Short mmCIF file of C-alpha atoms in Angstrom, two decimals:
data_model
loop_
_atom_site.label_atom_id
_atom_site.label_comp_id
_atom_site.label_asym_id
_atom_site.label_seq_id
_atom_site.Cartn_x
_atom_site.Cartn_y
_atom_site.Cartn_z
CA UNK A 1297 9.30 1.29 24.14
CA UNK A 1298 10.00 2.18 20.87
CA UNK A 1299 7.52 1.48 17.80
CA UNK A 1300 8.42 2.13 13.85
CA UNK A 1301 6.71 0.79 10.96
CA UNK A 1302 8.65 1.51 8.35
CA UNK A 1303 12.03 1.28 7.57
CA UNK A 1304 12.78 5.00 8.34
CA UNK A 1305 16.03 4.80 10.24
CA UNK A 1306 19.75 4.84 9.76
CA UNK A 1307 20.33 1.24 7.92
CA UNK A 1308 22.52 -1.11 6.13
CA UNK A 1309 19.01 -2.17 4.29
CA UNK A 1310 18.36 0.59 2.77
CA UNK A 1311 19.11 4.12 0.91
CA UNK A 1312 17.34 6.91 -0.06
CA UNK A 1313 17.21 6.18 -3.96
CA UNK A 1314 15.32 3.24 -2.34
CA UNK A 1315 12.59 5.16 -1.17
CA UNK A 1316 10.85 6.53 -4.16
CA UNK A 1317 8.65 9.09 -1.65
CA UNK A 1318 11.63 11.48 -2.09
CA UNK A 1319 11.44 11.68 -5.51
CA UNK A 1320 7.75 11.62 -5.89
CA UNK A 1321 7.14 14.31 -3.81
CA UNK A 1322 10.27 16.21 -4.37
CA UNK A 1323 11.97 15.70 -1.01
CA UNK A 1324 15.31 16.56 -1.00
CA UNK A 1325 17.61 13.61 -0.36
CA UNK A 1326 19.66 14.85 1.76
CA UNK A 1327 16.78 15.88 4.57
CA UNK A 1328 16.40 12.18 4.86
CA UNK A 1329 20.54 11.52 6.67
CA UNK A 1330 19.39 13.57 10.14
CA UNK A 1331 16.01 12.60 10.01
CA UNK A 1332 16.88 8.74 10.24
CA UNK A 1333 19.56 9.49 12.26
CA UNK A 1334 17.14 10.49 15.09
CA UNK A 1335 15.00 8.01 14.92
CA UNK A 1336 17.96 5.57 15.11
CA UNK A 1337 19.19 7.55 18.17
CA UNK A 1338 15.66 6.70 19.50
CA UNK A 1339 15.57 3.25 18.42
CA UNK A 1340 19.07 2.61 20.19
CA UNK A 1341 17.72 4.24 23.55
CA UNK A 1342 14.89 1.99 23.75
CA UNK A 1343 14.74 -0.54 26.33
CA UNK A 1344 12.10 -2.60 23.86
CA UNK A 1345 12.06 -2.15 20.22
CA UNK A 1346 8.77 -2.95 18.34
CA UNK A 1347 8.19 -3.57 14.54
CA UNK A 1348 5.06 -4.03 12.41
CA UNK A 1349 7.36 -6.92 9.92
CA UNK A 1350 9.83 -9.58 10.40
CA UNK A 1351 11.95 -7.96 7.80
CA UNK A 1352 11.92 -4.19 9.95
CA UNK A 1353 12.51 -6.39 13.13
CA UNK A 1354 15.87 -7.87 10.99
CA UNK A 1355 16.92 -4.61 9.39
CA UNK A 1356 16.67 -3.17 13.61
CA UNK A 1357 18.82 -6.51 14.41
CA UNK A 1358 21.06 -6.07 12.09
CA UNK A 1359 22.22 -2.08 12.74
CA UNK A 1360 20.83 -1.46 16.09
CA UNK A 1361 19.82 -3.80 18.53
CA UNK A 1362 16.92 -6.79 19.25
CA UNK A 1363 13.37 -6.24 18.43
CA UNK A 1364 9.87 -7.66 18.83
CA UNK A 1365 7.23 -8.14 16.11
CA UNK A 1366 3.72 -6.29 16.60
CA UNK A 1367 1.95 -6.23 13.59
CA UNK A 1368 -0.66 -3.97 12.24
CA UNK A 1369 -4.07 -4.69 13.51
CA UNK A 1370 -6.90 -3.00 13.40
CA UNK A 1371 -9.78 -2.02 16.39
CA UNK A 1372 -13.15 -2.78 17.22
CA UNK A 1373 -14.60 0.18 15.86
CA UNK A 1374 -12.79 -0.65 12.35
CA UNK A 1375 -14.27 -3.61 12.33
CA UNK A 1376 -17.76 -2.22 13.10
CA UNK A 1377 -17.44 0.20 10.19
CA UNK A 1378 -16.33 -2.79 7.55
CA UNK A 1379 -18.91 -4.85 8.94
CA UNK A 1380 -21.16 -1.80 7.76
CA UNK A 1381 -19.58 -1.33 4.54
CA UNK A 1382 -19.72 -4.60 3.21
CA UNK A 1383 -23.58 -4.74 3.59
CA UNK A 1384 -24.08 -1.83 1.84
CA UNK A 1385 -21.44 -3.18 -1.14
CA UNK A 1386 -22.76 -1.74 -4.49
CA UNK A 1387 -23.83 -4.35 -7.39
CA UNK A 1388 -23.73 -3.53 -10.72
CA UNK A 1389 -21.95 -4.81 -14.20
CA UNK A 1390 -18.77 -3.00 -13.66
CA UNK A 1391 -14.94 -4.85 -12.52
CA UNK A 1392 -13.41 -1.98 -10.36
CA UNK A 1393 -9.95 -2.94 -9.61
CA UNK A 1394 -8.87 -0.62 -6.75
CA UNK A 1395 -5.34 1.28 -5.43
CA UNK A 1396 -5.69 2.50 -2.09
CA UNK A 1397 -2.40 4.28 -2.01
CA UNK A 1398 -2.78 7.08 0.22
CA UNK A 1399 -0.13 9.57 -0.76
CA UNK A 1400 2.21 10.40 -3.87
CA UNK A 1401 4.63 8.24 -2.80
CA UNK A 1402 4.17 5.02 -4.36
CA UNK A 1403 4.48 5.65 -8.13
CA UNK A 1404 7.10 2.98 -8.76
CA UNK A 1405 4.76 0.41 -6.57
CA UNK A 1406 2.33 1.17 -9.15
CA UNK A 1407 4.23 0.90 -11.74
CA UNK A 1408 4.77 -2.80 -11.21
CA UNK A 1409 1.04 -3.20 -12.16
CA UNK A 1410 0.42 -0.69 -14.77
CA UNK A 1411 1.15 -3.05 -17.94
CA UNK A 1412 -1.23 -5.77 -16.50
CA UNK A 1413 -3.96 -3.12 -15.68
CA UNK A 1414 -3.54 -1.30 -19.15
CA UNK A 1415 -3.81 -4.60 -20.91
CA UNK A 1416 -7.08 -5.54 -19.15
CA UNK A 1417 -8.80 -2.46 -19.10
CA UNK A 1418 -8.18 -2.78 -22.85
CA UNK A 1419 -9.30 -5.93 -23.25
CA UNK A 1420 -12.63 -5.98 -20.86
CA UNK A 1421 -14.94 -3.17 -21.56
CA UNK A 1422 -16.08 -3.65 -17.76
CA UNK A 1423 -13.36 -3.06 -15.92
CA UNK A 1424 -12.24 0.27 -14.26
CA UNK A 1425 -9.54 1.13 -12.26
CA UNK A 1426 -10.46 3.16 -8.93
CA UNK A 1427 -7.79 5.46 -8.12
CA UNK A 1428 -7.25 8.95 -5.76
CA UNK A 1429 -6.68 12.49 -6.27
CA UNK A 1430 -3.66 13.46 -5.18
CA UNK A 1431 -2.41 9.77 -4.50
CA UNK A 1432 -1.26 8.88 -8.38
CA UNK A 1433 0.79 10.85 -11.12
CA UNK A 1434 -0.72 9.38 -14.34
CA UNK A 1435 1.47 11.91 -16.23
CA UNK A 1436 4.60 8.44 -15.18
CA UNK A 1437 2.12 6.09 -16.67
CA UNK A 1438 1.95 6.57 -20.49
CA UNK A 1439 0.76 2.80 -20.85
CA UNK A 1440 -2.45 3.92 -19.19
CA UNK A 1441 -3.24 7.18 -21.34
CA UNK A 1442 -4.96 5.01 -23.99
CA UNK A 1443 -7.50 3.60 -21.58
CA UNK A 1444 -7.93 6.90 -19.36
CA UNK A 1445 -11.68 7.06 -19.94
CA UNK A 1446 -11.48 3.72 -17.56
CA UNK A 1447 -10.15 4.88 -14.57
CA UNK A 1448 -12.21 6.37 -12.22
CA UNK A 1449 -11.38 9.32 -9.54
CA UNK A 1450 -12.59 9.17 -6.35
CA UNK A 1451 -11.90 11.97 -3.48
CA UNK A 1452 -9.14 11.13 -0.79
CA UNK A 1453 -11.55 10.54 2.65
CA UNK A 1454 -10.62 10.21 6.13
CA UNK A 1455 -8.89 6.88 7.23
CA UNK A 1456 -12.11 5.89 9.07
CA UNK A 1457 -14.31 6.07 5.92
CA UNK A 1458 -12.03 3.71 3.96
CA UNK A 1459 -13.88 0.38 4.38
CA UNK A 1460 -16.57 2.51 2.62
CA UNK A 1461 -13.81 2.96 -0.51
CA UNK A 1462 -12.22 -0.62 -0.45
CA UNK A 1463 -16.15 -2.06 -0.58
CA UNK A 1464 -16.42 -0.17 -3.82
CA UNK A 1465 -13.41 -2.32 -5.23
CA UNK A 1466 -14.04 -5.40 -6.68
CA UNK A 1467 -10.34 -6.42 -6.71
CA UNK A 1468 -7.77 -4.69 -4.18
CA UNK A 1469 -4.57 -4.58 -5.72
CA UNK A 1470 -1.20 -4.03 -3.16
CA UNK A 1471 1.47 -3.53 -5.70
CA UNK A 1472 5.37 -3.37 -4.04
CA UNK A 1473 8.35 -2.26 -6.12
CA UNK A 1474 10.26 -5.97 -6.54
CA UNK A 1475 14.03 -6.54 -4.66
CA UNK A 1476 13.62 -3.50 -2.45
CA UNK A 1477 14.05 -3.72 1.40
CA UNK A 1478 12.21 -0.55 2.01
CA UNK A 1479 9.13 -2.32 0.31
CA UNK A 1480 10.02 -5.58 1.55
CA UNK A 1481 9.66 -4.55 4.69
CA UNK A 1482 6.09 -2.91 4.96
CA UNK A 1483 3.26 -4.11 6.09
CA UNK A 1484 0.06 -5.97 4.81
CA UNK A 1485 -2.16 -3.44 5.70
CA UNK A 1486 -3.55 -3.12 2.14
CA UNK A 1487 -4.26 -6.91 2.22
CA UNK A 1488 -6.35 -7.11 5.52
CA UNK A 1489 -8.42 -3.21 4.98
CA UNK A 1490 -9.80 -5.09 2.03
CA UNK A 1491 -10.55 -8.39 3.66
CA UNK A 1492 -12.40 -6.87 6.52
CA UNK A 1493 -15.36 -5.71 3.30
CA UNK A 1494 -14.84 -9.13 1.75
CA UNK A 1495 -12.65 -7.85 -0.94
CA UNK A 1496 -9.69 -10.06 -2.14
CA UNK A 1497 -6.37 -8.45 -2.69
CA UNK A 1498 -3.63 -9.19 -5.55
CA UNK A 1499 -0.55 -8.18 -3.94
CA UNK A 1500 3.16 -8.33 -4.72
CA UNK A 1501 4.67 -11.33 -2.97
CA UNK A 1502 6.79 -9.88 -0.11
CA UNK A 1503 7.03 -11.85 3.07
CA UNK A 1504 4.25 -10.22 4.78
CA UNK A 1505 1.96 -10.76 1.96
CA UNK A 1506 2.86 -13.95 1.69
CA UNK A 1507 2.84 -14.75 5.12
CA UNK A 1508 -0.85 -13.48 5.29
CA UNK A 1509 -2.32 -14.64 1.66
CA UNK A 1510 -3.17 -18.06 0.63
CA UNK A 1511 -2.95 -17.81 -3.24
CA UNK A 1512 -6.34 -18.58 -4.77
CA UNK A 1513 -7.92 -18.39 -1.25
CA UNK A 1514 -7.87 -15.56 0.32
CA UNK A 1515 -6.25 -13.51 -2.50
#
């Protein structure tokens, strides 16, 4: 059995200028050709493929061979941990809107929010935007320079301390760069992380967004 959750591999989908990781983080392009090309080899020698999205299980259809959908989940213990942080949510005046992103490699995802975020950390005095070190290149963001004193750092932590990070949020915010099959085809991790604390997300509408989210609902 062979699992992938993004799409990583040798496809019709997708190119490299697609995947804005190799930029950000000043991959070299063409380290990406043998890289998906053994993960495709893998992917073909699989007697079961397995996907995270319906649109990685099509892009696998499409160039390699049938697949099954397994979506991201999360464990007991995760759970556990949420359950924790959402008790102990901090109160106070503030409207933190939060970006989880985890690495440097999701600068043009941002960058489909930064002129709504600028204009409302403009307009309301309470609002901050919660952002990591290491995760964000503000120098690509020259809309948000004039509200800088509003966004507020916080220290990349371990995976299993998140819940204690997304609790902080008042509004999660799962930005995807728009008519991109790399982006299209990720999953809704962000969405369900911030759920689990009782956060609501505003996310780009890809299909697994949408196929989570009810709009006004749950996010």
């Amino acid at each position: 059995v062979a699992d992938i959750d993004d799409l990583v591999f040798a496809s019709s989908e997708v190119t490299v200028e697609d995947i804005d990781g190799f930029r950000a983080m000043g991959w070299k392009p063409s380290s990406a050709a043998p890289l998906f090309a053994l993960r495709t080899e893998v992917l073909a020698a699989a007697a079961v493929r397995t996907a995270t999205t319906v649109p990685l299980a099509d892009a696998i259809e499409t160039d390699i061979g049938s697949a099954v959908v397994v979506p991201n989940g999360y464990d007991d213990e995760s759970w556990a941990v949420s359950n924790v942080a959402k008790a102990l949510r901090p109160r106070n005046h503030l409207i933190r809107i939060g970006y989880a992103g985890g690495t440097l490699t999701h600068q043009r995802d941002l960058q489909v929010a930064v002129p709504a975020l600028a204009r409302v950390l403009a307009e309301d005095s309470r609002t901050r935007l919660v952002l990591f070190e290491e995760c964000v290149n503000l120098l690509e963001f020259p809309e948000l320079m004039s509200v800088v004193d509003r966004i507020e750092w916080r220290t990349k932590v371990p995976i299993t301390a998140m819940p204690f990070e997304y609790a902080r949020f008042d509004i999660n915010i799962a930005p995807l760069e728009a008519n991109n099959k790399f982006c299209e085809a990720k999953s809704a991790l962000k969405f369900f992380e911030a759920a689990m604390v009782g956060v609501p997300t505003v996310a780009s509408p890809t299909q697994p967004f949408r196929e989570l989210m009810r709009n006004g609902e749950n996010g």
